[in-house]
Coordinates of C-alpha atoms in Angstrom, one line a residue:
X184 CA -13.6 3.6 -16.1
X185 CA -10.7 1.3 -15.9
X186 CA -10.3 -0.4 -12.4
X187 CA -6.4 -1.2 -11.3
X188 CA -5.2 -3.5 -8.7
X189 CA -1.9 -1.9 -6.9
X190 CA -0.3 -5.1 -5.4
X191 CA 1.9 -4.4 -2.3
X192 CA 5.4 -6.1 -2.1
X193 CA 6.6 -7.6 0.6
X194 CA 10.0 -6.0 0.9
X195 CA 13.4 -8.0 1.8
X196 CA 15.3 -7.8 5.1
X197 CA 18.4 -9.2 3.7
X198 CA 20.0 -8.2 0.5
X199 CA 18.6 -11.4 -1.6
X200 CA 16.1 -10.3 -4.2
X201 CA 14.8 -13.4 -5.2
X202 CA 11.4 -13.5 -3.3
X203 CA 10.7 -9.8 -4.7
X204 CA 11.4 -11.3 -8.2
X205 CA 9.3 -14.3 -7.6
X206 CA 6.2 -12.0 -6.0
X207 CA 6.6 -9.8 -9.1
X208 CA 6.6 -12.7 -11.4
X209 CA 3.6 -14.3 -9.8
X210 CA 1.3 -11.4 -9.6
X211 CA 2.2 -9.9 -12.8
X212 CA -1.1 -11.6 -14.1
X213 CA -3.4 -9.5 -12.3
X214 CA -1.6 -6.5 -10.7
X215 CA -1.6 -3.2 -13.0
X216 CA 1.3 -1.9 -10.7
X217 CA 3.3 -2.8 -7.6
X218 CA 3.5 -0.8 -4.2
X219 CA 7.3 -1.2 -2.0
X220 CA 6.6 -0.2 1.4
X221 CA 9.8 2.0 3.1
X222 CA 11.2 -0.2 6.3
X223 CA 7.5 -1.2 6.9
X224 CA 6.4 -1.9 10.5
X225 CA 9.4 0.1 11.8
X226 CA 11.9 -2.7 10.3
X227 CA 15.1 -2.3 8.3
X228 CA 14.4 -3.6 4.9
X229 CA 16.3 -2.9 1.2
X230 CA 15.3 0.4 -0.2
X231 CA 12.1 0.8 -1.8
X232 CA 13.7 2.5 -4.6
X233 CA 15.7 0.3 -5.4
X234 CA 13.1 -2.6 -4.8
X235 CA 10.8 -0.1 -7.3
X236 CA 13.7 -0.3 -10.2
X237 CA 13.4 -4.1 -9.9
X238 CA 10.0 -3.9 -10.9
X239 CA 10.9 -1.4 -13.9
X240 CA 13.4 -3.6 -14.8
X241 CA 11.1 -6.6 -14.9
X242 CA 8.7 -4.5 -17.0
X243 CA 6.3 -3.6 -14.3
X244 CA 5.4 -0.3 -13.1
X245 CA 6.1 0.7 -9.9
X246 CA 5.3 3.1 -6.8
X247 CA 7.9 3.5 -4.0
X248 CA 6.8 4.5 -1.0
X249 CA 8.7 7.0 1.4
X250 CA 7.9 7.6 4.8
X251 CA 8.6 10.9 6.7
X252 CA 10.0 9.0 10.1
X253 CA 13.6 8.0 8.7
X254 CA 15.0 10.8 6.7
X255 CA 15.7 14.8 7.1
X256 CA 15.4 17.0 3.9
X257 CA 18.6 15.9 2.6
X258 CA 18.2 12.2 2.7
X259 CA 14.9 12.8 0.9
X260 CA 16.3 14.6 -1.7
X261 CA 19.0 11.9 -2.2
X262 CA 16.2 9.3 -2.6
X263 CA 14.6 12.0 -5.1
X264 CA 17.7 11.7 -7.3
X265 CA 18.3 8.2 -6.9
X266 CA 15.0 7.6 -8.1
X267 CA 15.0 9.9 -11.2
X268 CA 18.4 8.2 -11.8
X269 CA 16.7 4.9 -11.8
X270 CA 13.5 5.6 -13.6
X271 CA 11.4 5.7 -10.8
X272 CA 8.4 8.3 -10.8
X273 CA 5.7 7.4 -8.8
X274 CA 5.6 7.8 -4.7
X275 CA 3.3 7.2 -1.9
X276 CA 4.5 9.6 1.0
X277 CA 3.6 8.1 4.3
X278 CA 4.3 9.0 8.1
X279 CA 5.9 5.6 9.1
X280 CA 5.1 3.3 11.4
X281 CA 6.8 3.7 14.9
X282 CA 10.5 2.3 14.6
X283 CA 11.4 -0.7 16.6
X284 CA 15.0 0.7 16.9
X285 CA 16.2 4.4 16.8
X286 CA 13.9 7.5 16.7
X287 CA 12.2 9.6 14.4
X288 CA 13.3 12.3 12.6
X289 CA 11.2 15.4 13.0
X290 CA 12.8 17.4 10.0
X291 CA 10.1 16.5 7.0
X292 CA 6.0 16.0 7.4
X293 CA 4.1 14.5 4.7
X294 CA 2.8 17.5 3.0
X295 CA 6.5 19.0 3.2
X296 CA 7.4 15.8 1.1
X297 CA 4.5 16.5 -1.6
X298 CA 5.5 20.1 -1.6
X299 CA 9.2 19.4 -2.4
X300 CA 8.8 16.3 -4.6
X301 CA 5.8 18.1 -7.4
X302 CA 5.7 18.8 -10.4
X303 CA 8.7 16.6 -10.9
X304 CA 7.3 13.4 -9.7
X305 CA 3.5 11.7 -9.7
X306 CA 2.9 11.6 -5.5
X307 CA 0.5 9.8 -3.7
X308 CA -0.8 9.8 0.4
X309 CA -2.6 7.9 2.8
X310 CA -6.2 8.4 3.7
X311 CA -7.8 7.4 7.0
X312 CA -11.5 6.6 6.9
X313 CA -11.9 10.3 8.5
X314 CA -12.2 13.6 6.9
X315 CA -9.3 14.4 4.4
X316 CA -7.5 17.1 5.0
X317 CA -7.6 19.7 2.5
X318 CA -3.7 19.5 2.0
X319 CA -4.2 16.1 0.9
X320 CA -6.0 17.2 -1.9
X321 CA -2.8 18.3 -3.5
X322 CA -1.9 15.1 -4.3
X323 CA -2.0 13.1 -7.4
X324 CA -3.7 9.9 -6.0
X325 CA -5.0 8.7 -2.5
X326 CA -4.8 5.4 -0.8
X327 CA -7.6 4.6 1.6
X328 CA -6.6 2.6 4.8
X329 CA -7.4 -0.8 4.9
X330 CA -11.2 -1.8 5.4
X331 CA -13.0 -4.7 6.1
X332 CA -16.1 -2.9 5.1
X333 CA -17.5 -1.8 1.6
X334 CA -20.0 0.4 3.3
X335 CA -17.6 1.9 5.6
X336 CA -15.6 2.7 2.5
X337 CA -18.6 3.9 0.6
X338 CA -19.3 6.6 2.8
X339 CA -16.1 7.7 3.4
X340 CA -16.0 8.5 -1.0
X341 CA -19.3 10.1 -0.7
X342 CA -18.5 12.3 2.1
X343 CA -14.7 12.9 0.6
X344 CA -14.9 13.7 -3.3
X345 CA -11.9 14.4 -4.9
X346 CA -11.2 14.4 -8.8
X347 CA -7.8 12.3 -8.1
X348 CA -7.7 8.6 -8.6
X349 CA -8.7 6.9 -5.2
X350 CA -7.9 3.2 -4.1
X351 CA -9.2 1.1 -1.1
X352 CA -7.3 -0.5 1.0
X353 CA -7.6 -4.4 0.8
X354 CA -5.7 -6.8 2.8
X355 CA -5.6 -10.4 3.1
X356 CA -5.9 -12.0 7.0
X357 CA -3.4 -14.7 6.8
X358 CA -4.2 -16.5 10.0
X359 CA -6.5 -15.6 12.9
X360 CA -2.9 -14.5 14.9
X361 CA -2.4 -12.2 11.8
X362 CA -5.9 -10.5 12.6
X363 CA -5.4 -10.6 16.2
X364 CA -1.7 -8.8 15.9
X365 CA -3.7 -6.2 13.5
X366 CA -6.1 -5.6 15.7
X367 CA -3.8 -4.5 18.4
X368 CA -1.7 -2.4 16.3
X369 CA -4.3 -0.6 14.3
X370 CA -6.9 0.2 17.0
X371 CA -9.2 2.5 14.7
X372 CA -9.4 -0.9 12.1
X373 CA -12.3 -3.1 12.3
X374 CA -12.3 -6.4 11.7
X375 CA -15.5 -8.3 12.0
X376 CA -15.3 -11.3 14.2
X377 CA -17.2 -13.7 12.2
X378 CA -14.2 -13.3 9.7
X379 CA -11.3 -13.9 12.3
X380 CA -13.4 -17.3 13.2
X381 CA -13.6 -18.2 9.5
X382 CA -9.8 -17.4 9.3
X383 CA -9.4 -19.6 12.2
X384 CA -10.9 -22.7 10.7
X385 CA -10.0 -22.3 7.3
X386 CA -6.6 -21.1 6.1
X387 CA -8.1 -20.1 2.6
X388 CA -11.1 -18.0 4.0
X389 CA -8.7 -14.6 4.3
X390 CA -7.7 -15.1 0.6
X391 CA -11.2 -15.6 -0.4
X392 CA -12.7 -12.5 1.6
X393 CA -10.2 -10.4 0.2
X394 CA -10.7 -11.6 -3.3
X395 CA -14.8 -10.8 -2.9
X396 CA -13.9 -7.6 -1.5
X397 CA -11.7 -6.7 -4.5
X398 CA -14.7 -7.8 -6.8
X399 CA -17.3 -5.7 -4.8
X400 CA -15.2 -2.7 -4.8
X401 CA -15.0 -2.6 -8.8
X402 CA -18.4 -3.7 -9.3
X403 CA -19.3 -0.4 -7.0
X404 CA -17.5 1.9 -9.3
X405 CA -17.0 4.1 -6.3
X406 CA -13.3 3.6 -6.6
X407 CA -10.2 3.6 -9.3
X408 CA -8.8 0.5 -8.0
X409 CA -7.7 -1.2 -4.6
X410 CA -4.5 -1.5 -3.2
X411 CA -4.2 -5.1 -2.5
X412 CA -2.0 -6.4 0.6
X413 CA -1.7 -10.5 0.0
X414 CA 1.1 -10.6 2.6
X415 CA 2.6 -14.2 2.1
X416 CA -0.8 -15.6 0.4
X417 CA -0.1 -14.0 -2.9
X418 CA 0.0 -17.3 -4.9
X419 CA -3.4 -17.9 -3.4
X420 CA -4.7 -14.4 -4.5
X421 CA -3.2 -14.6 -7.6
X422 CA -4.9 -17.8 -8.5
X423 CA -8.3 -16.9 -7.6
X424 CA -8.2 -13.2 -9.0
X425 CA -6.8 -14.0 -12.5
X426 CA -9.8 -15.8 -13.2
X427 CA -12.5 -13.1 -12.1
X428 CA -10.8 -9.6 -13.0

């Protein structure tokens, strides 16, 4: 079974795509595909469809994330038409974090987005470390939430057998502050205190832990790949994974 690394790109909050292109170019040696978030953590960013088109133009494979929070049905259909015009054919549909300004729209759900987009696009859904809702089995692939415990991921995988590809979430802890903010924002994420202490003492500890987890997930044979979130440390992640994968 092949093992894929889907690398998340940090999308720009300004019209300048130079940083995006640098991320794509740097991670292309280890990434089989690139995931582009959609107004992640509730901030406005360049369209995930536009950045996905940039990935494709650079010879990569893209998955554009779209959230139900920011669009109604007409806006969603516009995004699908734009994606088709740009040759973007893979999506990850998510609910979306709490916005920093404005309100949620209640017109769409992830379930209705999957129904609307199939069969014209390959679509995925996110899964928490809890029983998988039956309707998410209609997705073409699943991204499991970030976890710092291989054992927790393996328990979830055993309890939720599916036939579609499943990618385990792996995130680099860039700093102690990043770890604390993450734990505060996502109450059900379990970040080991000893890892936080190692990151506080050594700025490379988060990179090394994430790379080790990628390899452990691969060696377990339980997942089809990982959804890797290197945050700002993509250069360090690439230099360590390139020799190991």
